[in-house]
GROMACS .gro file of C-alpha atoms in nm:
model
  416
    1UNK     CA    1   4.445  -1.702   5.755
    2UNK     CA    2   4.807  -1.715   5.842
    3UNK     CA    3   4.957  -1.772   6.205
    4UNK     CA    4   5.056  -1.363   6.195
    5UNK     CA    5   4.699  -1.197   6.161
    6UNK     CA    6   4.564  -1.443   6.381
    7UNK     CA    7   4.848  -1.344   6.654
    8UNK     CA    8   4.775  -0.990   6.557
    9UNK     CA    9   4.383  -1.001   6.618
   10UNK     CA   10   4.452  -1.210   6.927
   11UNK     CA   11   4.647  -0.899   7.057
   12UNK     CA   12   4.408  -0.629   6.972
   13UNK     CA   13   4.080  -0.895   7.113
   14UNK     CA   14   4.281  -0.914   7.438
   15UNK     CA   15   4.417  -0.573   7.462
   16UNK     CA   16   4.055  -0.439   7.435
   17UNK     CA   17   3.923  -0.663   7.699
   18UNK     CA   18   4.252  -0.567   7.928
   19UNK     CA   19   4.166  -0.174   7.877
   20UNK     CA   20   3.815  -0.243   7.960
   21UNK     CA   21   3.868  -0.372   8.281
   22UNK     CA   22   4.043  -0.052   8.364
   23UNK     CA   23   4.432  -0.131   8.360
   24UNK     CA   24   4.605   0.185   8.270
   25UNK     CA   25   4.965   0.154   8.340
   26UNK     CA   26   5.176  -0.115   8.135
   27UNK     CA   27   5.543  -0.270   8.085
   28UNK     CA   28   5.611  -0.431   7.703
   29UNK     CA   29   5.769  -0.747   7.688
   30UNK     CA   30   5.964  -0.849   7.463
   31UNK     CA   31   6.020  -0.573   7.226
   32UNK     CA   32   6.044  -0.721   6.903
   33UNK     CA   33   5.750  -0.723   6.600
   34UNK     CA   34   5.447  -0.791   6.815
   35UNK     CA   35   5.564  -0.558   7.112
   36UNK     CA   36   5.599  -0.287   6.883
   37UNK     CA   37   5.256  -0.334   6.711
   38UNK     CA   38   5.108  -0.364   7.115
   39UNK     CA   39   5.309  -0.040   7.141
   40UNK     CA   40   5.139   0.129   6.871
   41UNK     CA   41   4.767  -0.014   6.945
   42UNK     CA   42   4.831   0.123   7.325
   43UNK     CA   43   4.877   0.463   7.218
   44UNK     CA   44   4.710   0.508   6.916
   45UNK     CA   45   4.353   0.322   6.999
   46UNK     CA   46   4.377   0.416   7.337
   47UNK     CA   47   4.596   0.720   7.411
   48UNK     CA   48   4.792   0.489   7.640
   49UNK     CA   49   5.159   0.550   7.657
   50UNK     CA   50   5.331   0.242   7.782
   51UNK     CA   51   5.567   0.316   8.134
   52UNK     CA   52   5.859   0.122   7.960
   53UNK     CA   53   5.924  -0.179   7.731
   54UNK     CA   54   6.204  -0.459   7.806
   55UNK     CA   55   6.398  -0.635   7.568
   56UNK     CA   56   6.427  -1.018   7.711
   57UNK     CA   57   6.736  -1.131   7.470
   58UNK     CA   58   6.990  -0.841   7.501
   59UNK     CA   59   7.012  -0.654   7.224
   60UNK     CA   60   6.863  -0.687   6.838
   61UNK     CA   61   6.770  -0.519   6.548
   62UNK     CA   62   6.407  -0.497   6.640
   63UNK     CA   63   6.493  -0.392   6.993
   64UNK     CA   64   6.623  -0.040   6.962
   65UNK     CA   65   6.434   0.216   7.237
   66UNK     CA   66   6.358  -0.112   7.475
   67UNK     CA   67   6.571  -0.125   7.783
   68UNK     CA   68   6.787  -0.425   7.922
   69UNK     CA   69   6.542  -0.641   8.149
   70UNK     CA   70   6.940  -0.687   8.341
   71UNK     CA   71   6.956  -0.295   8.356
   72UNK     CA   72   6.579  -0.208   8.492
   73UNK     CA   73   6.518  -0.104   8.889
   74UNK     CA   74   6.261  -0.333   8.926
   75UNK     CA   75   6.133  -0.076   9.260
   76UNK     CA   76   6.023   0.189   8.975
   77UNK     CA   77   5.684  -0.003   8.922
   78UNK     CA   78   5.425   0.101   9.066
   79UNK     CA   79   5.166  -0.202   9.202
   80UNK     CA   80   4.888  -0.084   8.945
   81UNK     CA   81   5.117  -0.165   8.674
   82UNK     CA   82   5.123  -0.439   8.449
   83UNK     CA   83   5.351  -0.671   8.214
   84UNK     CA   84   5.270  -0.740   7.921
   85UNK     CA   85   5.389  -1.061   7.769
   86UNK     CA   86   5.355  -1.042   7.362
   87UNK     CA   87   5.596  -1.326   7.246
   88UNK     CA   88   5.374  -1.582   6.977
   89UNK     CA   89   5.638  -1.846   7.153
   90UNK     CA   90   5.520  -2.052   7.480
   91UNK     CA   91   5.855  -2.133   7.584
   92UNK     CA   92   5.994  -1.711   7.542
   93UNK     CA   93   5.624  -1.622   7.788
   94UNK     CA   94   5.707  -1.896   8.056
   95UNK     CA   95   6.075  -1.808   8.068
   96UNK     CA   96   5.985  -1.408   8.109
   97UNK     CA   97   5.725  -1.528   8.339
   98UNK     CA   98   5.959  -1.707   8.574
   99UNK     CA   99   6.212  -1.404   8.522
  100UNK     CA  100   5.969  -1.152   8.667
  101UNK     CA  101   5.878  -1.383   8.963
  102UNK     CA  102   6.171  -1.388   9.012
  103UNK     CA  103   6.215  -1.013   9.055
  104UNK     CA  104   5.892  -1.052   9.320
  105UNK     CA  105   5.604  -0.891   9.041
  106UNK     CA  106   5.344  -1.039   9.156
  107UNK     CA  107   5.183  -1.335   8.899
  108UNK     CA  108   4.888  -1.114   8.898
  109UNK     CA  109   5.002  -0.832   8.784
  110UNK     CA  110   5.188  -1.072   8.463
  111UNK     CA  111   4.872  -1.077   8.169
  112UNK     CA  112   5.015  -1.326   7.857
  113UNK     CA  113   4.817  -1.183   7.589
  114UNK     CA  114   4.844  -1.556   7.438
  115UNK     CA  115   4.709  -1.704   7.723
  116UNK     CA  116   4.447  -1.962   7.600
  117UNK     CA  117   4.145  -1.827   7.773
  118UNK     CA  118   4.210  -1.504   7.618
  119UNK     CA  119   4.071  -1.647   7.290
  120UNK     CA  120   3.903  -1.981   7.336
  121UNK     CA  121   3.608  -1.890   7.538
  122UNK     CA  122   3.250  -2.076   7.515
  123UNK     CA  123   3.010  -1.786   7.313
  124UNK     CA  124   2.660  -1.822   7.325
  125UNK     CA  125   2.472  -2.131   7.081
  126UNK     CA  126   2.208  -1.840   7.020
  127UNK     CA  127   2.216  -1.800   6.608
  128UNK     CA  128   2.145  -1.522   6.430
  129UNK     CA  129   2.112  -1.436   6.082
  130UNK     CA  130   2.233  -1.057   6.101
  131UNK     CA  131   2.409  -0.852   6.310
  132UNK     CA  132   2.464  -0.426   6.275
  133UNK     CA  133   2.822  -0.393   6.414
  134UNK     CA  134   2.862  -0.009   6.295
  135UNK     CA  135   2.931   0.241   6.382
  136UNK     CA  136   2.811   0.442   6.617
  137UNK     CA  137   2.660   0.792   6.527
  138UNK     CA  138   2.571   0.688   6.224
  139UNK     CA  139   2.199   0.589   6.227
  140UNK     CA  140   2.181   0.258   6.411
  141UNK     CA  141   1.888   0.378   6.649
  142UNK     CA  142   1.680   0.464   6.347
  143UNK     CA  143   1.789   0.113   6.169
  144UNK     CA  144   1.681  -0.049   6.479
  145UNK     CA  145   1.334   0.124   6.483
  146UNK     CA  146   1.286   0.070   6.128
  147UNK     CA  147   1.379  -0.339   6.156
  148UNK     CA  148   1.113  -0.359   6.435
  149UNK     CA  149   0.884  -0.205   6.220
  150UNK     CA  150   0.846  -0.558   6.045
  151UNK     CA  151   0.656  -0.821   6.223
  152UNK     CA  152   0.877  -1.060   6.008
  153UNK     CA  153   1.191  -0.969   6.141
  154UNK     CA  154   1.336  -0.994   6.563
  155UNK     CA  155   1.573  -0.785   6.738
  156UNK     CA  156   1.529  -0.762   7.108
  157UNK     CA  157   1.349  -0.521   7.280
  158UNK     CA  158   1.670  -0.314   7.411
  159UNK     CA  159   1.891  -0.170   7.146
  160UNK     CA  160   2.188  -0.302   7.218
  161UNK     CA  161   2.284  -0.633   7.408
  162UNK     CA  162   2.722  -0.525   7.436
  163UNK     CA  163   2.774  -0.874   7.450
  164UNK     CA  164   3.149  -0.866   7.408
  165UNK     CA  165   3.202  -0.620   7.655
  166UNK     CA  166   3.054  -0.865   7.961
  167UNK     CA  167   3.035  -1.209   7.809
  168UNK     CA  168   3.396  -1.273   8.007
  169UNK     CA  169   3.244  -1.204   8.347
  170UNK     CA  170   2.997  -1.497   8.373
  171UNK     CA  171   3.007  -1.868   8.333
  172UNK     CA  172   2.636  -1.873   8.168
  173UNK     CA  173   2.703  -1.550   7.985
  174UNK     CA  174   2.617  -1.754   7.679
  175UNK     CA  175   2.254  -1.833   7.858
  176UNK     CA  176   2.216  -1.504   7.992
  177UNK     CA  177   2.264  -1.328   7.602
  178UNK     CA  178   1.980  -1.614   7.520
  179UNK     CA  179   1.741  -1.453   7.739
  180UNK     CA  180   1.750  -1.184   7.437
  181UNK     CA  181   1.622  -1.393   7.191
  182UNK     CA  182   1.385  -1.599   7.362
  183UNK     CA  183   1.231  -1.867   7.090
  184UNK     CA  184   0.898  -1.845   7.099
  185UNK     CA  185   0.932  -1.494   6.930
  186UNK     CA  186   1.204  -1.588   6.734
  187UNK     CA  187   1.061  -1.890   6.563
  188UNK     CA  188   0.975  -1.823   6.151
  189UNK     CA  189   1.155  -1.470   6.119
  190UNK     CA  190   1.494  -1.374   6.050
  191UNK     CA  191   1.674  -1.273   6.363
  192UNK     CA  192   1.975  -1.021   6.465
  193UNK     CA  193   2.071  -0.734   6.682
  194UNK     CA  194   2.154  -0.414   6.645
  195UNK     CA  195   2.554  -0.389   6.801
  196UNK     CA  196   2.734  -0.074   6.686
  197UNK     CA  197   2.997  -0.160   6.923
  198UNK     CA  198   3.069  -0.513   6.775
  199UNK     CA  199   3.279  -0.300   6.510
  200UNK     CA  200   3.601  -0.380   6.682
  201UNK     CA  201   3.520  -0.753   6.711
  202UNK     CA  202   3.553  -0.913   6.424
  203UNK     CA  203   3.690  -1.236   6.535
  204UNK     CA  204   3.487  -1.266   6.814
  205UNK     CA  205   3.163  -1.257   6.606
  206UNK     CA  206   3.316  -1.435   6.363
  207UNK     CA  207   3.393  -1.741   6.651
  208UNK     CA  208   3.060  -1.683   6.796
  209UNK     CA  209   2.817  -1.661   6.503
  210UNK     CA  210   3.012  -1.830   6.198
  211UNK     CA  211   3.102  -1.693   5.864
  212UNK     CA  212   2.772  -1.685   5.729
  213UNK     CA  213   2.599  -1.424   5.934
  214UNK     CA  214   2.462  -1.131   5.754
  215UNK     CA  215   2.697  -0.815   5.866
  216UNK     CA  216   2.535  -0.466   5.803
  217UNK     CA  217   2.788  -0.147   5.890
  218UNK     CA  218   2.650   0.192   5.861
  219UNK     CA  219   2.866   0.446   5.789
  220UNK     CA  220   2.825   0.878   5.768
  221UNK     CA  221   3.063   1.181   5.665
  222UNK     CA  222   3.321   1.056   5.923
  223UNK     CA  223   3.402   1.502   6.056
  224UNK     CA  224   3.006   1.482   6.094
  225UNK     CA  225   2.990   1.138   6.320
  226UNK     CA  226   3.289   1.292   6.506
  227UNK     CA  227   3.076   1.613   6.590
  228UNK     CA  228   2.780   1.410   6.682
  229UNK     CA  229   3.011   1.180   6.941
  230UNK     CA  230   3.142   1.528   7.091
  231UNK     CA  231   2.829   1.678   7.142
  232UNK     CA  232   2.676   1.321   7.311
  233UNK     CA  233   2.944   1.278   7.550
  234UNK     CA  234   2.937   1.669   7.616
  235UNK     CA  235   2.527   1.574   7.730
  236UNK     CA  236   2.625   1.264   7.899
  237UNK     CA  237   2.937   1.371   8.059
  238UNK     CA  238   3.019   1.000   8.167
  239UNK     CA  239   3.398   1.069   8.173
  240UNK     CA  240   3.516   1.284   8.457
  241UNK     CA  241   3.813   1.399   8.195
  242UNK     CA  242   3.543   1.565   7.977
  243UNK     CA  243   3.506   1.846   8.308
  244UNK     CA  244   3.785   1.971   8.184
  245UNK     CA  245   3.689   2.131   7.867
  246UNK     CA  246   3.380   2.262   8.068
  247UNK     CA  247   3.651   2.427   8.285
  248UNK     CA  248   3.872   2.590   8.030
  249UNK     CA  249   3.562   2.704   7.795
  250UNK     CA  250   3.252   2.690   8.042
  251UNK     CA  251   3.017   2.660   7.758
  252UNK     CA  252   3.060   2.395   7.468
  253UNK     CA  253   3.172   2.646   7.158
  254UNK     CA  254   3.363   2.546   6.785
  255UNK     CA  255   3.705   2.618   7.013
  256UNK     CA  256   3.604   2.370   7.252
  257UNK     CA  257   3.529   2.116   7.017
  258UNK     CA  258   3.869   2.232   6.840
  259UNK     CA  259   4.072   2.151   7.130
  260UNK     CA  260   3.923   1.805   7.170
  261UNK     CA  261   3.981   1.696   6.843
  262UNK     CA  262   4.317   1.766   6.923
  263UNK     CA  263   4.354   1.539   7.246
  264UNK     CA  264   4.124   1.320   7.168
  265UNK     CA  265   4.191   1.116   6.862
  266UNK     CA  266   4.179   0.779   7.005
  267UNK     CA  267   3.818   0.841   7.082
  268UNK     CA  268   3.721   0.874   6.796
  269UNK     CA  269   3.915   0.667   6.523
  270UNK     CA  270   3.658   0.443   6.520
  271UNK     CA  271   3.477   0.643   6.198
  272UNK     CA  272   3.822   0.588   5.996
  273UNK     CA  273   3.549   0.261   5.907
  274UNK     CA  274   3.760   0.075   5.626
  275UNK     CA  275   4.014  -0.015   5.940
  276UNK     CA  276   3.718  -0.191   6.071
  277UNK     CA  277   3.538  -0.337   5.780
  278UNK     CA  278   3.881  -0.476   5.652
  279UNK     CA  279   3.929  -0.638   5.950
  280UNK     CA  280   3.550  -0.819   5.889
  281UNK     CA  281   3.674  -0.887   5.561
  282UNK     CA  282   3.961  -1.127   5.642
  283UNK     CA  283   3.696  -1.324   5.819
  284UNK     CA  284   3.356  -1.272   5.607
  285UNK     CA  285   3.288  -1.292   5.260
  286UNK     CA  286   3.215  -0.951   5.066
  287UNK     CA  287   2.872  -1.071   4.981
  288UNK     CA  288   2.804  -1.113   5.336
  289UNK     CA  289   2.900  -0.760   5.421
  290UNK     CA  290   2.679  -0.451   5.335
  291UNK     CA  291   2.752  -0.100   5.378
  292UNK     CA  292   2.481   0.129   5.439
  293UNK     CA  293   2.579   0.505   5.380
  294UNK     CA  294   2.357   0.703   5.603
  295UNK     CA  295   2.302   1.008   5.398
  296UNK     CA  296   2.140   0.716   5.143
  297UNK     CA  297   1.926   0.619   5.398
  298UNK     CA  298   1.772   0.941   5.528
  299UNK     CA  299   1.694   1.048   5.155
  300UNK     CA  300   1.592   0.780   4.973
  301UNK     CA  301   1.467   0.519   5.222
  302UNK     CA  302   1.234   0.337   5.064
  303UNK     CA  303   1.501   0.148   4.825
  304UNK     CA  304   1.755   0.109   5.110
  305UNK     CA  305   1.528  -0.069   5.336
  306UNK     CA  306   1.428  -0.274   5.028
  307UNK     CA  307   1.793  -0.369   4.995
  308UNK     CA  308   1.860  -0.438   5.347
  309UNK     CA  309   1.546  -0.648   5.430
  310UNK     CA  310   1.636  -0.891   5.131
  311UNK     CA  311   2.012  -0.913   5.227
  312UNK     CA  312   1.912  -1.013   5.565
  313UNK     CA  313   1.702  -1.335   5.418
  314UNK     CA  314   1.353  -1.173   5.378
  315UNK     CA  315   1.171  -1.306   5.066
  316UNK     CA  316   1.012  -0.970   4.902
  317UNK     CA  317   0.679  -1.051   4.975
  318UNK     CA  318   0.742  -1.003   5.345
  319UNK     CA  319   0.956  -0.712   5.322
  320UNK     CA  320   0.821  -0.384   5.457
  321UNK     CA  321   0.776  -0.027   5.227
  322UNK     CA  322   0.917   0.236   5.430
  323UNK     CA  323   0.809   0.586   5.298
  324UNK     CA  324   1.039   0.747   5.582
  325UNK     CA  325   1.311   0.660   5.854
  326UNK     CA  326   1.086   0.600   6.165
  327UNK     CA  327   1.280   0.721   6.411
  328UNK     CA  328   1.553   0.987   6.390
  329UNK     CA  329   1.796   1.064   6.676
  330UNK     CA  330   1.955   1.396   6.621
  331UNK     CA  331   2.085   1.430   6.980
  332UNK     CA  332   2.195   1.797   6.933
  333UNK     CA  333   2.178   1.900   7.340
  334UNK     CA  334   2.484   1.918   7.560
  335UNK     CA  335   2.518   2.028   7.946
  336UNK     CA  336   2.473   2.413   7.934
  337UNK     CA  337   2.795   2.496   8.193
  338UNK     CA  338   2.989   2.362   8.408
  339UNK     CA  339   2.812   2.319   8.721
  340UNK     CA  340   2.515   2.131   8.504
  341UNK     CA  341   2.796   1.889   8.338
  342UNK     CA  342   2.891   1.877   8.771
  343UNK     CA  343   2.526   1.784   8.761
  344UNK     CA  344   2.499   1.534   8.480
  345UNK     CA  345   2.815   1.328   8.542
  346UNK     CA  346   2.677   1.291   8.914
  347UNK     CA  347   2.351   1.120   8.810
  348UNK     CA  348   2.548   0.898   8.534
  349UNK     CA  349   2.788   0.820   8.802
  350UNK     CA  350   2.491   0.727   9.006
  351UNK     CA  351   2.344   0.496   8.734
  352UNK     CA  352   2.661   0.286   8.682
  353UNK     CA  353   2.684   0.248   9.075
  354UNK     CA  354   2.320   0.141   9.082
  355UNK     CA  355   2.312  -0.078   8.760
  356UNK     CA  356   2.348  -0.420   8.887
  357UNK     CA  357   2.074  -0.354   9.208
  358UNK     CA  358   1.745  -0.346   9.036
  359UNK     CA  359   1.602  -0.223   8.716
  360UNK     CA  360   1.306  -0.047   8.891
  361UNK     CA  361   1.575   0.163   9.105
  362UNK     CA  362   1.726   0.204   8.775
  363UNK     CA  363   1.454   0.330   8.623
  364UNK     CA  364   1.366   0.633   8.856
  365UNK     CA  365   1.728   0.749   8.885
  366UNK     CA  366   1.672   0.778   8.503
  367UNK     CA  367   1.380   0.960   8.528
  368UNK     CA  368   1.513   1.166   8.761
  369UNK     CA  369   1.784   1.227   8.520
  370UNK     CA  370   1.534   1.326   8.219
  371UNK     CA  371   1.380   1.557   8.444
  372UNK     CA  372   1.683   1.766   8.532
  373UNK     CA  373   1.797   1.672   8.173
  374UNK     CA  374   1.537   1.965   8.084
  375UNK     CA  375   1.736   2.269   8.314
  376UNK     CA  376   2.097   2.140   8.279
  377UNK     CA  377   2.075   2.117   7.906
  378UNK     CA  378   2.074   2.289   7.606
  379UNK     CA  379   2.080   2.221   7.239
  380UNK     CA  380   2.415   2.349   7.049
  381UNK     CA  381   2.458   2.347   6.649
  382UNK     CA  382   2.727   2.549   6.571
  383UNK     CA  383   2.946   2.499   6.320
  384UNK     CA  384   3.303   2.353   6.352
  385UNK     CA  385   3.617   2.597   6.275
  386UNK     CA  386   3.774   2.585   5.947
  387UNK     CA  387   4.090   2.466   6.085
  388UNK     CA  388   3.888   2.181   6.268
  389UNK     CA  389   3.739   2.067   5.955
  390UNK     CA  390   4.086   2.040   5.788
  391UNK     CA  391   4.262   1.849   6.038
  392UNK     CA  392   3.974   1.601   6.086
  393UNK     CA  393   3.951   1.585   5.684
  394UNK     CA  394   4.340   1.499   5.647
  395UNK     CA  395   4.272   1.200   5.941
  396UNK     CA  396   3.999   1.072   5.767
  397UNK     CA  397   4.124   1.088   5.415
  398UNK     CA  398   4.251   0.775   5.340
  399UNK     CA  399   3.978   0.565   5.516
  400UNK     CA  400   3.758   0.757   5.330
  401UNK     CA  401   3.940   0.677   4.984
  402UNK     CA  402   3.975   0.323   5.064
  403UNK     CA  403   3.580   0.335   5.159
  404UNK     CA  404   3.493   0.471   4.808
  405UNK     CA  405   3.707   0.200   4.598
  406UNK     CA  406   3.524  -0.042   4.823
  407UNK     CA  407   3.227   0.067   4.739
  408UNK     CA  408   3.279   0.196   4.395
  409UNK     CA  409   3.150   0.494   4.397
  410UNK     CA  410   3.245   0.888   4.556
  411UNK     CA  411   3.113   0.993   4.907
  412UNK     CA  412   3.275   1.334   4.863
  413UNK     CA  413   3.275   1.347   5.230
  414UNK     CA  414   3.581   1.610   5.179
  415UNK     CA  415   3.330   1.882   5.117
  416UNK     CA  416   3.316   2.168   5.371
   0.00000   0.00000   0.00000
């Protein structure tokens, strides 16, 4: 792997974790190849438009639309804003470093994206000989039901462990994601997790659990998982932005959806999946990825489960027959109005407060939440707007050709 992907997946690993933590508001610095690619990641995985970028040296060919660091009002910053440092070069980082002290930003409000513990963190010793790292929306519940199915084969009990997105917080994070996998019911079966969020980490599982882990993505008509993410975060209403639509429509309707596609296409460029699996790629082998089209695996179950239990490591004596997929999670319900979306971001608001202070307080604010759950929501399958379907078609199109030469064969996912 040369020096320029692994600068490039450094950025997007450490951009990701920056976002996560809930910085909003960024300065780009310098402005040459790398700045312009954190440019680009900012706004087009995130919907983040940068508050300026600064070119360090004065002038360049790569440095057009950056302004003069000599020429900024340094005043115009506001103290929730942050520099970002994206030079590959030590000595460039230290000298903007010293340059912005200089101009009193505070050194914690200066993140250099190179910074060694942005990448060279101790992961967990746990080892696994699978992992599902996609995508969401696209069958992983059901996957995960079917896998536990076999007495032969360990996941842990919850779904999803989200690793990556907490394993920076704590010194034993390592220990506390082996509490997941305790041994005793690990010991003589093959052993992974189920991780749809994972699919944007491919050099962090890769640094964690080697190159010869087992990856599994599952994949579905991209417009399709795109409906089914609208109509779950229209239930969950975790975001307070999401009140808006509720606002402007009241009810969720095709013109709803419509106008979210249109605002919203950071959220959900996830399902273009080759830009994901091609990033696995440059660190796995294509035998040790398999793609898993969901459509496949509602319809003719019995064979895919066959193919995934022996591309995990199962000999075929121990491997399961599934007739049917165990478990399917259609999740068609959203919040009915407004004032029950008020309703149901209140209690999710109420669970993230409350997460860290018990898990039987937990538990009954959940139940409470199931229990309104059955006034403040409603199910909603309407179909999407012609015009909806085109626009999300043309964004997925070329994912979706890529996908099939992949995988040698037509999804014909451009169907209406």
């Amino acid at each position: 792997m040369g020096d320029k992907m692994t600068d490039i997946n450094i950025i997007k690993e450490t951009l990701k974790s920056i976002i996560e933590s809930g910085k909003k508001k960024f300065v780009i610095l310098p402005y040459g190849k790398l700045g312009k690619f954190v440019q680009r990641e900012l706004r087009e995985q995130y919907g983040i438009q940068e508050k300026m970028c600064l070119d360090s040296a004065g002038g360049g060919k790569n440095t057009e639309g950056a302004i003069k660091m000599s020429e900024v009002t340094w005043s115009v910053f506001e103290d929730d804003c942050y520099f970002l440092l994206v030079s590959a070069r030590e000595q460039i980082r230290q000298e903007l470093t010293k340059s912005l002290l200089d101009h009193q930003i505070g050194k914690n409000r200066i993140i250099d994206i190179f910074a060694e513990e942005n990448f060279n963190v101790k992961f967990t010793d746990v080892k696994l000989d699978f992992l599902c790292v996609g995508f969401q929306k696209c069958g992983t519940t059901s996957l995960d039901f079917a896998l536990k199915e076999n007495r032969y084969i360990y996941t842990p009990p919850e779904k999803e462990t989200l690793y990556f997105k907490w394993y920076k917080n704590f010194s034993n994070s390592g220990e506390m994601f082996a509490k997941s996998f305790p041994e005793e019911k690990c010991r003589g079966k093959v052993v992974g997790g189920i991780e749809p969020s994972f699919y944007n980490n491919a050099q962090q599982v890769y640094q964690c659990f080697g190159d010869k882990i087992k990856i599994l993505f599952m994949v579905r008509n991209p417009i399709e998982s795109t409906d089914s993410f609208f109509r779950m975060i229209m239930r969950e209403v975790v975001d307070e932005s999401n009140l808006t639509y509720y606002k402007l429509y009241e009810k969720v309707s095709p013109i709803m959806f419509d106008a979210w596609v249109k605002d919203n296409e950071h959220l959900y460029s996830e399902f273009r999946y080759m830009n994901y699996i091609e990033e696995y790629l440059r660190y796995f082998k294509a035998e040790n990825i398999k793609v898993i089209i969901f459509e496949d695996f509602l319809h003719d179950t019995r064979k895919v489960m066959d193919e995934i239990q022996q591309f995990i490591g199962l000999n075929n004596n121990l491997c399961k027959t599934y007739a049917s997929v165990p478990h399917e999670n259609i999740g068609t319900l959203v919040s009915k109005n407004y004032a029950c979306a008020m309703v149901n971001h209140a209690l999710n608001n109420k669970i993230n407060e409350i997460r860290s202070e018990g898990s039987q307080l937990m538990e009954e604010v959940k139940e409470i939440k199931s229990q309104m759950g059955i006034f403040t929501r409603e199910p909603y399958q309407e179909s999407i707007l012609r015009e909806t379907f085109e626009r999300l078609n043309a964004y997925f199109e070329n994912s979706n050709l890529r996908l099939e030469k992949f995988l040698n064969r037509k999804m014909n996912w451009s169907q209406e």
